[in-house]
Amino acid sequence: MPIGFTTGLPGLDKVLKGVMPGDNIVWQVDDIGDYKSLVEPYAKAALASGRRLIYFRFASHEPLLPDDFGAEIHRPNPALGFESFVNAVHGVIEAAGMHAVYVFDCLTELASTWLADQMLGNFFVLTCPRLWDLETVTYFALYRNYHASFALNPITETTQFLLDVFRHKGTIYVRPIKVQHRSTHSMNTIHAWEADRFRPITNSMIISEVLLSSRWPGLRADTRLGFWRRIFNEAQQARDNVRAGRCPPEHECDVFERLSRMVLSRDEAMLRLVHRYLSLADILDIRDRMVGIGLIGGKALGMILGRAILKRDAPDCHAVLESHDSFHIGSDVFYTFLIRNGAWWIRQKQRQPDTFLDGLEEARTRILQGHFPDYTMDQFQTILDYFGESPYIVRSSSLLEDAYGNAFAGKYDSLFCANQGTREQRLKALLDTVRHVYASTMSENALRYRRARGLLDWDEQMALLVMRVSGEKYDEKFFPHLAGVGFSLNPYVWHKEINPRAGVVRLVFGLGTRAVDRSDDDYTRLVALNAPLRRPEANFDQVCEHSQRRVDYLDLAANRFASGHFLDLLRETPGLPVDMFASCDAPAGSDGGTPAHALTFNKLLTATPFVQDTRTMLETLERAYDCPVDIEFAANFLTEAEYRINLLQCRPLQAHVDQGVALPKISVKEPDRILEARGAIIGPSRFVRLDRLIYVVPGVYADLPLGRRYELARLLGRVNQAECGEGKTTMLLGPGRWGTSSPELGVPVHFSEISRVSVLCEIVAMRDNLTPDVSVGTHFLNELVEMDILYLALFPKQQNNHLNELFFLDAPNRLLDCVPEAGRWQEFVRVIDTADAAHAGRSVQLLANAVEQQASIFLADRASTGVERLNRTPR
């Protein structure tokens, strides 16, 4: 009796988790030689096992098996027509009966002969189930990129296995796209064929390089709207004609001008960059990776522009970049989704200031339960088939995001997908993620941001950017070695050696979420690019105390985003290049033997060109944008000497430069001292008169239940919007971290709830060991910089820091003038008009020196200072 079925390659059998009776295996290939390489061991194994081997020879390509191989060779003629061919093939199948092994020539020639993909699909639908019933095993092949969905959809739905075969730099790679009724951790992963084993590839750099070399055809769905498809066909023709000399280059420029406003942006400032650095070829490439139609949005455009700028103006930097193979979900998909799911008219209310918050919950519910058209679903599935089980992130990319003037930092969601499980499970996860990002357009936080900037009635469609997560797999955890944000202008100058024009980066180990969000009691590494080893901390003990402890990663086993302690990660994931990022001269661990590692990134900063690469990148982008820029990035090391940076985002930074304001030398008498702070000052130096102080009393706030802390944050939002504070220069002081999502660590306000203040102070008084994280690059601090709000931290128990709390507690409280019904909050929130607290002829002054990292608030005679209010338009 014949032994079990096999591919003839034990390593491949392991990947497929065995070959079972009834399996139909379809290989998508670029070259028939690659298919032949897989057929030969499969056919030899069939004969060796005593199976009946049948070869259908009908194509014009070279034979897969020679006549003397030992197989039964049948030559049905597709030129005789579909019906004749089907009957001939099925006649052989029925005569052979159970448990035979089959090899088919490449099926692509059938579609070519019959001039219809539909007929190829029909043939497969007729043939595959019968082979399944007879418990055979069959190899089919298709040329990749040749067929429309009329063929690929029925084949994909009917077959048990669909696998891609790539050849890159002499190596054959195999990637299962569909595996029915079985799954392992290596399914849907690219595998390198090395001798008799198939090694899974998990490094994002290698994966993207292999896939980009595969001549992937893009998201050219058959159901594209005729108008859109016709325009792009004409654009392709125009480009071909220019290259062939059949028409002048001006014709291509005209087409590019038209398409750039349809696909890239309508913002004139961004279009100037587009016309300088992009071309019609770039738009055609975008078309091939685009779901639906419409604009790609600001975040996607910024990423593409950033890479194009570096390619032209800093080619050495561009050579260090990781390849990107992102997808775009067009902005019109969002409109179609809203209309078809009954949310359109609710959204229209948001264009009016008096109704912009009406119906939000209903709209979000409709979006989260919404459905997509079939043709969009087909393109979503194509994206998943391309990514396999590689993790990806769905990023918001609205029309107004990341443009000049409005960053929308953190206003819309971007969500990771670990992307594990069956094909159906992974598709559901993608759809849920897209819906959640769409729903974030209906958040109160985002709408208040738009209202504050007069953008409610602007066209704000939501496009999406679907990006492969940059990183490497360690055991069942996936993360990059390094991630962070960078500013070409450093708003935090804590030492005279630091040149703000040299830029600054904020580094984390693992996913970059900790570099952009203030979420818990943890720290990151701040690097001034002209003095990379100059730290805000004074000694190594402080370095250890203020280094990153927790790491964000994707847990592939649990199929979710996760966080863990760095030292636990180190123990659980052998093979990490930890010496590049961590120092081990920290105090010994609890066992007294093994030194504890601290994430200092010292070797990265001193033994690699990372600092110079990043500085050059920021300088180049700033020159092109003609203003400071803000980037997000990830980086991975192939070896200690070779790494790649993945540029994830680039946008203008609305920062104000400290032009070396001449600050007076002032001696303050002890009774006039209100506050003195040393360290952690962000923003240009200034000398201003303060009109209003809002003080959240640390002692009583610390006793508040967590739920009531959210209520207090909402109250501050009402004080912020109250007309009684209109036009005043206001300073807000409170315990812990402003804008935290963890109310045990501070006041959980949204930025829109403090948007009118001019100075923001964090008082380190809730917990002795809680130090403000200098959050350059976080979404929250991004908005402070954008709005020119001065940030400072006060350490009441440290030397040279001082807080006269009696000044705030004894002054008249005007809280009820702003919010009349807030009587129960008067002991928690003090709203002080400085004119009430100062004697006649005196004022409350702020003197902040960003270079010296010193700030003082004090009472002064008006005549002796002559300082006016901070001239900043309130929002």
JSON list of C-alpha atoms in Angstrom, two decimals, residues 513-696:
[
{"chain": "A", "resi": 513, "resn": "THR", "atom": "CA", "xyz": [4.53, 54.10, 21.20]},
{"chain": "A", "resi": 514, "resn": "ARG", "atom": "CA", "xyz": [6.45, 55.09, 24.33]},
{"chain": "A", "resi": 515, "resn": "ALA", "atom": "CA", "xyz": [8.18, 57.84, 22.39]},
{"chain": "A", "resi": 516, "resn": "VAL", "atom": "CA", "xyz": [4.93, 59.56, 21.45]},
{"chain": "A", "resi": 517, "resn": "ASP", "atom": "CA", "xyz": [2.53, 58.86, 24.33]},
{"chain": "A", "resi": 518, "resn": "ARG", "atom": "CA", "xyz": [2.75, 59.77, 28.01]},
{"chain": "A", "resi": 519, "resn": "SER", "atom": "CA", "xyz": [1.16, 56.70, 29.49]},
{"chain": "A", "resi": 520, "resn": "ASP", "atom": "CA", "xyz": [2.86, 55.55, 32.65]},
{"chain": "A", "resi": 521, "resn": "ASP", "atom": "CA", "xyz": [5.68, 55.98, 35.14]},
{"chain": "A", "resi": 522, "resn": "ASP", "atom": "CA", "xyz": [8.57, 55.43, 32.75]},
{"chain": "A", "resi": 523, "resn": "TYR", "atom": "CA", "xyz": [11.25, 57.34, 30.89]},
{"chain": "A", "resi": 524, "resn": "THR", "atom": "CA", "xyz": [12.92, 57.59, 27.51]},
{"chain": "A", "resi": 525, "resn": "ARG", "atom": "CA", "xyz": [16.34, 58.67, 26.23]},
{"chain": "A", "resi": 526, "resn": "LEU", "atom": "CA", "xyz": [16.64, 62.27, 25.10]},
{"chain": "A", "resi": 527, "resn": "VAL", "atom": "CA", "xyz": [19.59, 62.98, 22.78]},
{"chain": "A", "resi": 528, "resn": "ALA", "atom": "CA", "xyz": [20.75, 66.43, 21.72]},
{"chain": "A", "resi": 529, "resn": "LEU", "atom": "CA", "xyz": [22.34, 65.67, 18.37]},
{"chain": "A", "resi": 530, "resn": "ASN", "atom": "CA", "xyz": [25.30, 68.03, 18.76]},
{"chain": "A", "resi": 531, "resn": "ALA", "atom": "CA", "xyz": [26.05, 66.68, 22.26]},
{"chain": "A", "resi": 532, "resn": "PRO", "atom": "CA", "xyz": [24.66, 63.13, 22.27]},
{"chain": "A", "resi": 533, "resn": "LEU", "atom": "CA", "xyz": [26.18, 62.07, 25.59]},
{"chain": "A", "resi": 534, "resn": "ARG", "atom": "CA", "xyz": [25.11, 65.23, 27.41]},
{"chain": "A", "resi": 535, "resn": "ARG", "atom": "CA", "xyz": [22.20, 64.05, 29.56]},
{"chain": "A", "resi": 536, "resn": "PRO", "atom": "CA", "xyz": [19.75, 66.04, 31.70]},
{"chain": "A", "resi": 537, "resn": "GLU", "atom": "CA", "xyz": [20.65, 63.71, 34.61]},
{"chain": "A", "resi": 538, "resn": "ALA", "atom": "CA", "xyz": [23.60, 64.66, 36.81]},
{"chain": "A", "resi": 539, "resn": "ASN", "atom": "CA", "xyz": [25.04, 61.20, 37.60]},
{"chain": "A", "resi": 540, "resn": "PHE", "atom": "CA", "xyz": [24.75, 57.53, 36.72]},
{"chain": "A", "resi": 541, "resn": "ASP", "atom": "CA", "xyz": [22.39, 56.78, 39.59]},
{"chain": "A", "resi": 542, "resn": "GLN", "atom": "CA", "xyz": [19.98, 59.32, 38.11]},
{"chain": "A", "resi": 543, "resn": "VAL", "atom": "CA", "xyz": [20.58, 57.85, 34.66]},
{"chain": "A", "resi": 544, "resn": "CYS", "atom": "CA", "xyz": [19.49, 54.42, 35.93]},
{"chain": "A", "resi": 545, "resn": "GLU", "atom": "CA", "xyz": [16.55, 55.91, 37.81]},
{"chain": "A", "resi": 546, "resn": "HIS", "atom": "CA", "xyz": [15.36, 57.76, 34.70]},
{"chain": "A", "resi": 547, "resn": "SER", "atom": "CA", "xyz": [16.04, 55.14, 32.02]},
{"chain": "A", "resi": 548, "resn": "GLN", "atom": "CA", "xyz": [13.38, 53.20, 30.15]},
{"chain": "A", "resi": 549, "resn": "ARG", "atom": "CA", "xyz": [12.10, 50.18, 32.06]},
{"chain": "A", "resi": 550, "resn": "ARG", "atom": "CA", "xyz": [9.15, 48.92, 30.05]},
{"chain": "A", "resi": 551, "resn": "VAL", "atom": "CA", "xyz": [9.10, 47.91, 26.39]},
{"chain": "A", "resi": 552, "resn": "ASP", "atom": "CA", "xyz": [6.15, 47.77, 24.01]},
{"chain": "A", "resi": 553, "resn": "TYR", "atom": "CA", "xyz": [5.99, 44.89, 21.52]},
{"chain": "A", "resi": 554, "resn": "LEU", "atom": "CA", "xyz": [3.58, 42.70, 19.59]},
{"chain": "A", "resi": 555, "resn": "ASP", "atom": "CA", "xyz": [2.82, 39.39, 21.28]},
{"chain": "A", "resi": 556, "resn": "LEU", "atom": "CA", "xyz": [2.36, 37.04, 18.33]},
{"chain": "A", "resi": 557, "resn": "ALA", "atom": "CA", "xyz": [1.22, 34.12, 20.46]},
{"chain": "A", "resi": 558, "resn": "ALA", "atom": "CA", "xyz": [-1.54, 36.21, 22.04]},
{"chain": "A", "resi": 559, "resn": "ASN", "atom": "CA", "xyz": [-2.12, 38.15, 18.79]},
{"chain": "A", "resi": 560, "resn": "ARG", "atom": "CA", "xyz": [-2.07, 41.54, 20.52]},
{"chain": "A", "resi": 561, "resn": "PHE", "atom": "CA", "xyz": [-0.11, 44.62, 21.50]},
{"chain": "A", "resi": 562, "resn": "ALA", "atom": "CA", "xyz": [1.71, 44.10, 24.81]},
{"chain": "A", "resi": 563, "resn": "SER", "atom": "CA", "xyz": [4.19, 45.63, 27.23]},
{"chain": "A", "resi": 564, "resn": "GLY", "atom": "CA", "xyz": [6.76, 44.11, 29.52]},
{"chain": "A", "resi": 565, "resn": "HIS", "atom": "CA", "xyz": [9.72, 44.99, 31.69]},
{"chain": "A", "resi": 566, "resn": "PHE", "atom": "CA", "xyz": [12.95, 45.29, 29.72]},
{"chain": "A", "resi": 567, "resn": "LEU", "atom": "CA", "xyz": [14.85, 42.91, 32.02]},
{"chain": "A", "resi": 568, "resn": "ASP", "atom": "CA", "xyz": [12.11, 40.28, 31.66]},
{"chain": "A", "resi": 569, "resn": "LEU", "atom": "CA", "xyz": [12.27, 40.72, 27.89]},
{"chain": "A", "resi": 570, "resn": "LEU", "atom": "CA", "xyz": [16.02, 40.26, 28.01]},
{"chain": "A", "resi": 571, "resn": "ARG", "atom": "CA", "xyz": [15.66, 36.95, 29.85]},
{"chain": "A", "resi": 572, "resn": "GLU", "atom": "CA", "xyz": [12.84, 35.68, 27.63]},
{"chain": "A", "resi": 573, "resn": "THR", "atom": "CA", "xyz": [14.30, 36.58, 24.22]},
{"chain": "A", "resi": 574, "resn": "PRO", "atom": "CA", "xyz": [17.87, 35.35, 23.73]},
{"chain": "A", "resi": 575, "resn": "GLY", "atom": "CA", "xyz": [19.68, 36.82, 20.77]},
{"chain": "A", "resi": 576, "resn": "LEU", "atom": "CA", "xyz": [18.85, 40.46, 21.39]},
{"chain": "A", "resi": 577, "resn": "PRO", "atom": "CA", "xyz": [21.77, 42.77, 20.47]},
{"chain": "A", "resi": 578, "resn": "VAL", "atom": "CA", "xyz": [21.42, 44.30, 23.91]},
{"chain": "A", "resi": 579, "resn": "ASP", "atom": "CA", "xyz": [24.96, 45.71, 24.13]},
{"chain": "A", "resi": 580, "resn": "MET", "atom": "CA", "xyz": [24.09, 48.21, 21.41]},
{"chain": "A", "resi": 581, "resn": "PHE", "atom": "CA", "xyz": [21.39, 49.79, 23.58]},
{"chain": "A", "resi": 582, "resn": "ALA", "atom": "CA", "xyz": [22.04, 48.97, 27.22]},
{"chain": "A", "resi": 583, "resn": "SER", "atom": "CA", "xyz": [24.84, 49.53, 29.71]},
{"chain": "A", "resi": 584, "resn": "CYS", "atom": "CA", "xyz": [25.51, 46.97, 32.41]},
{"chain": "A", "resi": 585, "resn": "ASP", "atom": "CA", "xyz": [27.57, 49.06, 34.79]},
{"chain": "A", "resi": 586, "resn": "ALA", "atom": "CA", "xyz": [24.42, 49.75, 36.75]},
{"chain": "A", "resi": 587, "resn": "PRO", "atom": "CA", "xyz": [24.20, 48.51, 40.36]},
{"chain": "A", "resi": 588, "resn": "ALA", "atom": "CA", "xyz": [24.12, 44.74, 40.69]},
{"chain": "A", "resi": 589, "resn": "GLY", "atom": "CA", "xyz": [20.80, 42.97, 40.52]},
{"chain": "A", "resi": 590, "resn": "SER", "atom": "CA", "xyz": [18.93, 41.53, 43.46]},
{"chain": "A", "resi": 591, "resn": "ASP", "atom": "CA", "xyz": [20.82, 38.25, 43.22]},
{"chain": "A", "resi": 592, "resn": "GLY", "atom": "CA", "xyz": [24.06, 40.10, 43.92]},
{"chain": "A", "resi": 593, "resn": "GLY", "atom": "CA", "xyz": [25.76, 38.48, 40.95]},
{"chain": "A", "resi": 594, "resn": "THR", "atom": "CA", "xyz": [24.48, 39.59, 37.58]},
{"chain": "A", "resi": 595, "resn": "PRO", "atom": "CA", "xyz": [24.66, 43.33, 36.86]},
{"chain": "A", "resi": 596, "resn": "ALA", "atom": "CA", "xyz": [21.39, 44.94, 35.88]},
{"chain": "A", "resi": 597, "resn": "HIS", "atom": "CA", "xyz": [21.18, 46.50, 32.43]},
{"chain": "A", "resi": 598, "resn": "ALA", "atom": "CA", "xyz": [20.05, 50.08, 31.94]},
{"chain": "A", "resi": 599, "resn": "LEU", "atom": "CA", "xyz": [18.86, 51.34, 28.55]},
{"chain": "A", "resi": 600, "resn": "THR", "atom": "CA", "xyz": [21.32, 54.17, 27.91]},
{"chain": "A", "resi": 601, "resn": "PHE", "atom": "CA", "xyz": [21.86, 53.69, 24.12]},
{"chain": "A", "resi": 602, "resn": "ASN", "atom": "CA", "xyz": [25.48, 54.73, 24.69]},
{"chain": "A", "resi": 603, "resn": "LYS", "atom": "CA", "xyz": [27.06, 52.33, 22.19]},
{"chain": "A", "resi": 604, "resn": "LEU", "atom": "CA", "xyz": [24.49, 53.28, 19.56]},
{"chain": "A", "resi": 605, "resn": "LEU", "atom": "CA", "xyz": [25.43, 56.93, 20.05]},
{"chain": "A", "resi": 606, "resn": "THR", "atom": "CA", "xyz": [29.20, 56.48, 20.10]},
{"chain": "A", "resi": 607, "resn": "ALA", "atom": "CA", "xyz": [30.07, 53.41, 18.01]},
{"chain": "A", "resi": 608, "resn": "THR", "atom": "CA", "xyz": [27.70, 53.85, 15.05]},
{"chain": "A", "resi": 609, "resn": "PRO", "atom": "CA", "xyz": [26.94, 56.71, 12.62]},
{"chain": "A", "resi": 610, "resn": "PHE", "atom": "CA", "xyz": [23.36, 56.88, 13.91]},
{"chain": "A", "resi": 611, "resn": "VAL", "atom": "CA", "xyz": [23.72, 60.38, 15.40]},
{"chain": "A", "resi": 612, "resn": "GLN", "atom": "CA", "xyz": [25.25, 61.83, 12.24]},
{"chain": "A", "resi": 613, "resn": "ASP", "atom": "CA", "xyz": [22.76, 60.02, 9.99]},
{"chain": "A", "resi": 614, "resn": "THR", "atom": "CA", "xyz": [19.84, 61.33, 12.02]},
{"chain": "A", "resi": 615, "resn": "ARG", "atom": "CA", "xyz": [21.22, 64.85, 12.18]},
{"chain": "A", "resi": 616, "resn": "THR", "atom": "CA", "xyz": [21.82, 64.94, 8.42]},
{"chain": "A", "resi": 617, "resn": "MET", "atom": "CA", "xyz": [18.35, 63.57, 7.83]},
{"chain": "A", "resi": 618, "resn": "LEU", "atom": "CA", "xyz": [16.70, 66.26, 9.96]},
{"chain": "A", "resi": 619, "resn": "GLU", "atom": "CA", "xyz": [18.80, 69.07, 8.48]},
{"chain": "A", "resi": 620, "resn": "THR", "atom": "CA", "xyz": [18.01, 67.94, 4.93]},
{"chain": "A", "resi": 621, "resn": "LEU", "atom": "CA", "xyz": [14.29, 67.69, 5.58]},
{"chain": "A", "resi": 622, "resn": "GLU", "atom": "CA", "xyz": [14.21, 71.07, 7.31]},
{"chain": "A", "resi": 623, "resn": "ARG", "atom": "CA", "xyz": [15.89, 72.73, 4.33]},
{"chain": "A", "resi": 624, "resn": "ALA", "atom": "CA", "xyz": [13.36, 71.24, 1.95]},
{"chain": "A", "resi": 625, "resn": "TYR", "atom": "CA", "xyz": [10.35, 72.14, 4.10]},
{"chain": "A", "resi": 626, "resn": "ASP", "atom": "CA", "xyz": [11.84, 75.57, 4.85]},
{"chain": "A", "resi": 627, "resn": "CYS", "atom": "CA", "xyz": [10.83, 75.16, 8.48]},
{"chain": "A", "resi": 628, "resn": "PRO", "atom": "CA", "xyz": [11.66, 72.82, 11.38]},
{"chain": "A", "resi": 629, "resn": "VAL", "atom": "CA", "xyz": [10.41, 69.27, 10.97]},
{"chain": "A", "resi": 630, "resn": "ASP", "atom": "CA", "xyz": [9.25, 66.45, 13.19]},
{"chain": "A", "resi": 631, "resn": "ILE", "atom": "CA", "xyz": [9.88, 62.81, 12.22]},
{"chain": "A", "resi": 632, "resn": "GLU", "atom": "CA", "xyz": [9.02, 59.37, 13.56]},
{"chain": "A", "resi": 633, "resn": "PHE", "atom": "CA", "xyz": [11.30, 56.43, 12.84]},
{"chain": "A", "resi": 634, "resn": "ALA", "atom": "CA", "xyz": [12.27, 52.88, 13.73]},
{"chain": "A", "resi": 635, "resn": "ALA", "atom": "CA", "xyz": [15.66, 51.22, 13.26]},
{"chain": "A", "resi": 636, "resn": "ASN", "atom": "CA", "xyz": [16.96, 47.68, 13.14]},
{"chain": "A", "resi": 637, "resn": "PHE", "atom": "CA", "xyz": [20.46, 46.20, 13.12]},
{"chain": "A", "resi": 638, "resn": "LEU", "atom": "CA", "xyz": [21.46, 43.43, 10.73]},
{"chain": "A", "resi": 639, "resn": "THR", "atom": "CA", "xyz": [24.94, 43.35, 12.24]},
{"chain": "A", "resi": 640, "resn": "GLU", "atom": "CA", "xyz": [26.75, 45.66, 14.65]},
{"chain": "A", "resi": 641, "resn": "ALA", "atom": "CA", "xyz": [28.04, 47.59, 11.66]},
{"chain": "A", "resi": 642, "resn": "GLU", "atom": "CA", "xyz": [24.89, 47.62, 9.52]},
{"chain": "A", "resi": 643, "resn": "TYR", "atom": "CA", "xyz": [21.48, 49.01, 10.31]},
{"chain": "A", "resi": 644, "resn": "ARG", "atom": "CA", "xyz": [18.45, 50.41, 8.53]},
{"chain": "A", "resi": 645, "resn": "ILE", "atom": "CA", "xyz": [16.24, 53.33, 9.55]},
{"chain": "A", "resi": 646, "resn": "ASN", "atom": "CA", "xyz": [12.58, 53.21, 8.64]},
{"chain": "A", "resi": 647, "resn": "LEU", "atom": "CA", "xyz": [11.27, 56.76, 8.17]},
{"chain": "A", "resi": 648, "resn": "LEU", "atom": "CA", "xyz": [7.67, 56.45, 9.31]},
{"chain": "A", "resi": 649, "resn": "GLN", "atom": "CA", "xyz": [6.52, 60.07, 9.33]},
{"chain": "A", "resi": 650, "resn": "CYS", "atom": "CA", "xyz": [7.66, 63.58, 8.45]},
{"chain": "A", "resi": 651, "resn": "ARG", "atom": "CA", "xyz": [5.77, 66.81, 9.06]},
{"chain": "A", "resi": 652, "resn": "PRO", "atom": "CA", "xyz": [6.36, 70.51, 9.64]},
{"chain": "A", "resi": 653, "resn": "LEU", "atom": "CA", "xyz": [7.03, 71.47, 13.24]},
{"chain": "A", "resi": 654, "resn": "GLN", "atom": "CA", "xyz": [5.36, 74.70, 14.27]},
{"chain": "A", "resi": 655, "resn": "ALA", "atom": "CA", "xyz": [8.10, 75.64, 16.71]},
{"chain": "A", "resi": 656, "resn": "HIS", "atom": "CA", "xyz": [9.29, 79.04, 17.89]},
{"chain": "A", "resi": 657, "resn": "VAL", "atom": "CA", "xyz": [13.02, 79.60, 17.99]},
{"chain": "A", "resi": 658, "resn": "ASP", "atom": "CA", "xyz": [14.72, 81.05, 21.04]},
{"chain": "A", "resi": 659, "resn": "GLN", "atom": "CA", "xyz": [16.56, 83.96, 19.45]},
{"chain": "A", "resi": 660, "resn": "GLY", "atom": "CA", "xyz": [18.63, 84.69, 22.54]},
{"chain": "A", "resi": 661, "resn": "VAL", "atom": "CA", "xyz": [16.20, 87.08, 24.23]},
{"chain": "A", "resi": 662, "resn": "ALA", "atom": "CA", "xyz": [18.03, 89.57, 26.44]},
{"chain": "A", "resi": 663, "resn": "LEU", "atom": "CA", "xyz": [16.81, 88.72, 29.91]},
{"chain": "A", "resi": 664, "resn": "PRO", "atom": "CA", "xyz": [17.29, 91.06, 32.86]},
{"chain": "A", "resi": 665, "resn": "LYS", "atom": "CA", "xyz": [19.19, 90.13, 36.00]},
{"chain": "A", "resi": 666, "resn": "ILE", "atom": "CA", "xyz": [16.69, 90.44, 38.82]},
{"chain": "A", "resi": 667, "resn": "SER", "atom": "CA", "xyz": [17.14, 90.05, 42.53]},
{"chain": "A", "resi": 668, "resn": "VAL", "atom": "CA", "xyz": [13.94, 88.97, 44.24]},
{"chain": "A", "resi": 669, "resn": "LYS", "atom": "CA", "xyz": [13.31, 89.58, 47.91]},
{"chain": "A", "resi": 670, "resn": "GLU", "atom": "CA", "xyz": [12.25, 86.57, 49.97]},
{"chain": "A", "resi": 671, "resn": "PRO", "atom": "CA", "xyz": [8.65, 87.77, 50.62]},
{"chain": "A", "resi": 672, "resn": "ASP", "atom": "CA", "xyz": [8.16, 88.27, 46.87]},
{"chain": "A", "resi": 673, "resn": "ARG", "atom": "CA", "xyz": [9.23, 84.78, 45.81]},
{"chain": "A", "resi": 674, "resn": "ILE", "atom": "CA", "xyz": [6.33, 82.65, 44.54]},
{"chain": "A", "resi": 675, "resn": "LEU", "atom": "CA", "xyz": [8.02, 79.88, 42.57]},
{"chain": "A", "resi": 676, "resn": "GLU", "atom": "CA", "xyz": [11.50, 78.89, 41.46]},
{"chain": "A", "resi": 677, "resn": "ALA", "atom": "CA", "xyz": [12.20, 75.90, 39.23]},
{"chain": "A", "resi": 678, "resn": "ARG", "atom": "CA", "xyz": [15.44, 74.38, 38.00]},
{"chain": "A", "resi": 679, "resn": "GLY", "atom": "CA", "xyz": [15.48, 71.88, 35.14]},
{"chain": "A", "resi": 680, "resn": "ALA", "atom": "CA", "xyz": [13.04, 70.56, 32.53]},
{"chain": "A", "resi": 681, "resn": "ILE", "atom": "CA", "xyz": [12.06, 73.82, 30.83]},
{"chain": "A", "resi": 682, "resn": "ILE", "atom": "CA", "xyz": [10.80, 73.57, 27.28]},
{"chain": "A", "resi": 683, "resn": "GLY", "atom": "CA", "xyz": [10.18, 76.59, 25.08]},
{"chain": "A", "resi": 684, "resn": "PRO", "atom": "CA", "xyz": [11.88, 79.89, 24.22]},
{"chain": "A", "resi": 685, "resn": "SER", "atom": "CA", "xyz": [13.10, 82.10, 27.06]},
{"chain": "A", "resi": 686, "resn": "ARG", "atom": "CA", "xyz": [10.70, 84.85, 28.07]},
{"chain": "A", "resi": 687, "resn": "PHE", "atom": "CA", "xyz": [9.97, 87.62, 30.56]},
{"chain": "A", "resi": 688, "resn": "VAL", "atom": "CA", "xyz": [6.22, 88.23, 30.88]},
{"chain": "A", "resi": 689, "resn": "ARG", "atom": "CA", "xyz": [3.53, 89.42, 33.20]},
{"chain": "A", "resi": 690, "resn": "LEU", "atom": "CA", "xyz": [1.04, 86.74, 34.31]},
{"chain": "A", "resi": 691, "resn": "ASP", "atom": "CA", "xyz": [-2.62, 87.73, 34.59]},
{"chain": "A", "resi": 692, "resn": "ARG", "atom": "CA", "xyz": [-4.09, 84.49, 35.88]},
{"chain": "A", "resi": 693, "resn": "LEU", "atom": "CA", "xyz": [-2.89, 81.44, 37.79]},
{"chain": "A", "resi": 694, "resn": "ILE", "atom": "CA", "xyz": [-4.85, 78.17, 37.87]},
{"chain": "A", "resi": 695, "resn": "TYR", "atom": "CA", "xyz": [-3.56, 75.97, 40.67]},
{"chain": "A", "resi": 696, "resn": "VAL", "atom": "CA", "xyz": [-4.59, 72.35, 41.24]}
]
